[in-house]
Amino acid sequence: MDIQDDNTSSHDLRLAILIRPGGIDTLACNDLTCTPAAVDIDQAAASSQTKTLEEAVYASPALLGDFASVDVVADTDRFVIVPAAIADDPEATAEVARLSWPDADTDNLVIDSCGTAALVSIFDRQLTSFVGRTFIRASLHHRLAMLVHFFMSQSAPVNRVKIYARFAGQKRLDIVVLSTSGLIMANSFDCEEIDDAFYFIMAVVKDCGFDALDDELIVCGDEQRCRDITDRLRVYINSVMPLVTPDASRKLPLELINFTK
C-alpha cells in the first residue's frame, strides 16, 4: 500500500504526519495495513515547523491526495493540562488560554482529549493556516498528547502510578505519568547530560506520588541513554523496565503508533 504520485488512490487512506527536526514522518493506513515513510529536507530549509512541513510537501506531492483524514502532529511549548470538564467548556478553555498566554491572540487553540484530562495548546497561526489550506479533512495535534494516548494504550488498566520516560534525539526527554485516575502529568525537557535527565525523572518521582517500591518506571527511546540511566535509577526505584512495543510498530515514532488502530 503506497501513496501514489497521481493522487488518485488515497481516498481510502488515513494519513498521519509527524513534523520533526529536519523533515517529517508519515503513516498511511486503511483497514488492512499501514505504511510508514519519511521525507527528509535540508536542515537549512527547516527554519520552523511550518517551513519544514511546506518543504516536505513540495518534495512529496502525493501528500496532497484526497485522504479520508489527515492528522498532523506538531510541537509547541505553549500547552497546559486541564480536566476534561474544562476542555468541554469553550468559555472556560478560552479563559485558560487567555490567562496562560495573554500575548497569543493571533495564534490558534488546539485541544487534545487525553481521557479524564485534556491538553490545551497554542500553535502558531502560520502552521495552523498552512495545515488548513493544504490538506483536506485535516486536524492538528500536540506531539505530547499523542504520546499520552500511546502510553495509555500500553497501560490499560493502570493499577498504580506509572512513569514513562522517553529519550528522543540527542537531548529531549519526554515524561508521562499515569495513575488509576488518568493522566497526572506530561512534559518535555532538554537534557544534554544524563545527570540532567536523572534529576528531572527523580523530581517527577517525588512530585507525582510514585512509590519507589511498588510502582513502575518505564524507559524507552534512545538505547544508549536508556542504558546509561537505568542502572542509576535502579539504586532508588525497585522496578525500572524497558518498554516493549509490537514488532510491527517498532520502526514507527511513538507519536504515530496510535494511528495504526
Coordinates of C-alpha atoms in Angstrom, one line a residue, residues 27-229:
L27 CA 1.9 6.9 8.2
A28 CA -0.8 5.9 5.6
C29 CA -3.3 3.4 6.9
N30 CA -6.5 1.7 5.8
D31 CA -8.5 -1.1 7.4
L32 CA -5.9 -3.7 6.2
T33 CA -2.4 -2.3 6.7
C34 CA -0.3 0.7 7.4
T35 CA 2.7 2.0 5.5
P36 CA 5.3 4.3 7.2
A37 CA 7.6 6.6 5.3
A38 CA 9.9 9.6 5.9
V39 CA 10.6 12.8 4.0
D40 CA 13.9 14.5 4.9
I41 CA 14.7 18.0 3.9
D42 CA 17.8 20.2 4.1
Q43 CA 18.4 21.5 7.6
A44 CA 18.8 25.0 6.3
A45 CA 15.2 24.9 5.0
A46 CA 13.8 23.8 8.3
S47 CA 13.6 27.2 9.9
S48 CA 10.2 26.5 11.5
Q49 CA 7.7 23.7 11.7
T50 CA 5.6 25.4 9.0
K51 CA 8.6 25.6 6.7
T52 CA 9.6 22.0 7.4
L53 CA 6.1 20.8 6.5
E54 CA 5.9 23.1 3.4
E55 CA 9.2 21.8 2.1
A56 CA 8.3 18.2 2.8
V57 CA 5.0 18.6 0.8
Y58 CA 6.9 20.2 -2.1
A59 CA 9.3 17.2 -2.1
S60 CA 6.4 14.7 -1.9
P61 CA 3.3 16.0 -3.7
A62 CA 1.4 12.7 -3.0
L63 CA 0.8 14.0 0.5
L64 CA -1.8 16.4 -1.1
G65 CA -4.1 13.5 -2.0
D66 CA -7.7 13.2 -1.1
F67 CA -7.3 11.3 2.1
A68 CA -10.1 10.2 4.4
S69 CA -8.4 12.2 7.1
V70 CA -5.1 13.9 7.8
D71 CA -3.7 14.2 11.3
V72 CA -0.7 16.5 11.7
V73 CA 1.3 16.1 14.9
A74 CA 3.5 19.0 15.8
D75 CA 5.2 20.5 18.9
T76 CA 4.8 23.7 20.9
D77 CA 5.9 24.6 24.4
R78 CA 2.7 26.6 25.0
F79 CA 0.4 23.9 26.5
V80 CA -1.3 23.2 29.7
I81 CA -3.1 20.1 31.0
V82 CA -6.7 20.7 32.3
P83 CA -9.6 18.5 33.5
A84 CA -11.7 17.2 30.6
A85 CA -14.7 19.2 32.0
I86 CA -12.9 22.4 31.5
A87 CA -11.9 21.4 27.9
D88 CA -15.6 20.7 27.2
D89 CA -16.5 24.3 28.2
P90 CA -15.5 26.7 25.4
E91 CA -15.6 29.7 27.7
A92 CA -13.5 28.1 30.4
T93 CA -11.0 26.8 27.8
A94 CA -10.7 30.3 26.3
E95 CA -10.1 31.8 29.7
V96 CA -7.4 29.2 30.5
A97 CA -5.7 30.1 27.2
R98 CA -6.0 33.9 27.9
L99 CA -4.5 33.6 31.3
S100 CA -1.7 31.2 30.2
W101 CA -0.8 33.1 27.0
P102 CA -2.0 36.7 27.2
D103 CA 0.0 37.6 24.1
A104 CA -1.3 34.8 21.9
D105 CA -4.4 36.5 20.5
T106 CA -3.3 35.9 16.9
D107 CA -2.5 32.2 17.4
N108 CA -4.8 29.2 17.5
L109 CA -6.1 27.0 20.2
V110 CA -5.9 23.2 19.9
I111 CA -7.5 20.8 22.3
D112 CA -6.4 17.1 22.5
S113 CA -8.6 14.8 24.7
C114 CA -6.5 12.6 26.9
G115 CA -9.1 10.6 28.8
T116 CA -10.1 12.3 32.1
A117 CA -7.8 15.3 31.1
A118 CA -7.1 17.4 28.0
L119 CA -4.0 19.0 26.7
V120 CA -4.7 22.6 25.6
S121 CA -2.2 24.0 23.2
I122 CA -1.5 27.2 21.4
F123 CA 0.0 26.8 17.9
D124 CA 1.5 29.5 15.6
R125 CA -1.2 30.7 13.2
Q126 CA 1.2 30.2 10.3
L127 CA 1.2 26.5 11.0
T128 CA -2.5 26.1 11.6
S129 CA -3.2 28.2 8.4
F130 CA -0.9 26.1 6.3
V131 CA -2.4 22.8 7.6
G132 CA -5.9 24.1 7.0
R133 CA -5.4 25.3 3.4
T134 CA -3.1 22.5 2.3
F135 CA -4.8 19.3 3.5
I136 CA -8.4 18.1 3.2
R137 CA -10.2 17.0 6.4
A138 CA -7.1 17.9 8.5
S139 CA -6.6 18.3 12.2
L140 CA -3.6 19.4 14.3
H141 CA -2.4 17.6 17.4
H142 CA 0.2 18.2 20.1
R143 CA 3.0 15.7 20.0
L144 CA 2.8 15.0 23.7
A145 CA -0.9 14.3 23.5
M146 CA -0.2 11.5 21.0
L147 CA 2.5 10.1 23.3
V148 CA -0.1 10.1 26.2
H149 CA -2.5 8.2 24.0
F150 CA 0.1 5.6 23.2
F151 CA 1.3 5.1 26.8
M152 CA -2.3 4.9 27.9
S153 CA -2.9 2.1 25.4
Q154 CA 0.1 0.3 26.8
S155 CA -1.0 0.7 30.4
A156 CA -4.7 -0.1 30.5
P157 CA -5.8 -0.7 33.1
V158 CA -3.3 1.3 35.3
N159 CA -3.4 -0.3 38.7
R160 CA -0.8 2.0 40.3
V161 CA 1.3 5.0 39.2
K162 CA 3.4 4.5 36.1
I163 CA 6.1 6.9 34.8
Y164 CA 7.1 6.7 31.2
A165 CA 10.5 8.3 30.4
R166 CA 11.2 8.5 26.7
F167 CA 14.5 9.7 25.3
A168 CA 14.3 11.2 21.8
G169 CA 17.1 12.6 19.7
Q170 CA 20.2 13.9 21.3
K171 CA 18.7 15.7 24.2
R172 CA 14.9 15.6 24.6
L173 CA 13.3 13.8 27.5
D174 CA 9.5 13.2 27.4
I175 CA 7.9 12.2 30.7
V176 CA 4.3 11.0 31.0
V177 CA 2.8 9.9 34.4
L178 CA -0.4 7.9 34.6
S179 CA -2.4 6.6 37.5
T180 CA -5.7 4.9 38.2
S181 CA -7.4 8.2 37.8
G182 CA -5.8 9.0 34.5
L183 CA -3.1 11.4 33.3
I184 CA -1.2 13.1 36.1
M185 CA 1.4 15.0 34.1
A186 CA 3.1 15.2 30.7
N187 CA 6.1 17.4 29.9
S188 CA 9.3 17.6 27.8
F189 CA 12.8 18.6 28.9
D190 CA 16.1 19.4 27.2
C191 CA 18.7 17.2 28.8
E192 CA 22.1 17.3 27.1
E193 CA 23.6 15.4 30.0
I194 CA 22.3 12.2 31.6
D195 CA 22.7 13.9 35.0
D196 CA 20.0 16.4 33.9
A197 CA 17.7 13.6 32.8
F198 CA 18.2 11.8 36.1
Y199 CA 17.3 15.0 38.0
F200 CA 14.1 15.6 36.1
I201 CA 13.0 12.0 36.5
M202 CA 13.6 11.9 40.2
A203 CA 11.8 15.2 40.6
V204 CA 8.8 13.7 38.9
V205 CA 9.1 10.6 41.2
K206 CA 9.0 12.9 44.2
D207 CA 6.1 15.1 43.0
C208 CA 3.7 12.6 41.5
G209 CA 3.0 10.2 44.4
F210 CA 5.3 7.5 42.9
D211 CA 6.0 4.6 45.3
A212 CA 9.6 3.6 44.7
L213 CA 9.0 0.0 46.0
D214 CA 5.7 -0.8 44.3
D215 CA 5.2 1.4 41.2
E216 CA 6.9 1.1 37.8
L217 CA 9.1 3.4 35.8
I218 CA 9.4 2.5 32.1
V219 CA 12.2 3.8 29.9
C220 CA 12.2 3.9 26.1
G221 CA 13.7 5.6 23.1
D222 CA 17.4 6.1 22.5
E223 CA 19.0 2.9 23.6
Q224 CA 22.3 4.3 24.9
R225 CA 20.7 6.9 27.0
C226 CA 18.2 4.3 28.4
R227 CA 21.1 2.1 29.4
D228 CA 23.0 5.0 30.9
I229 CA 20.1 5.9 33.2

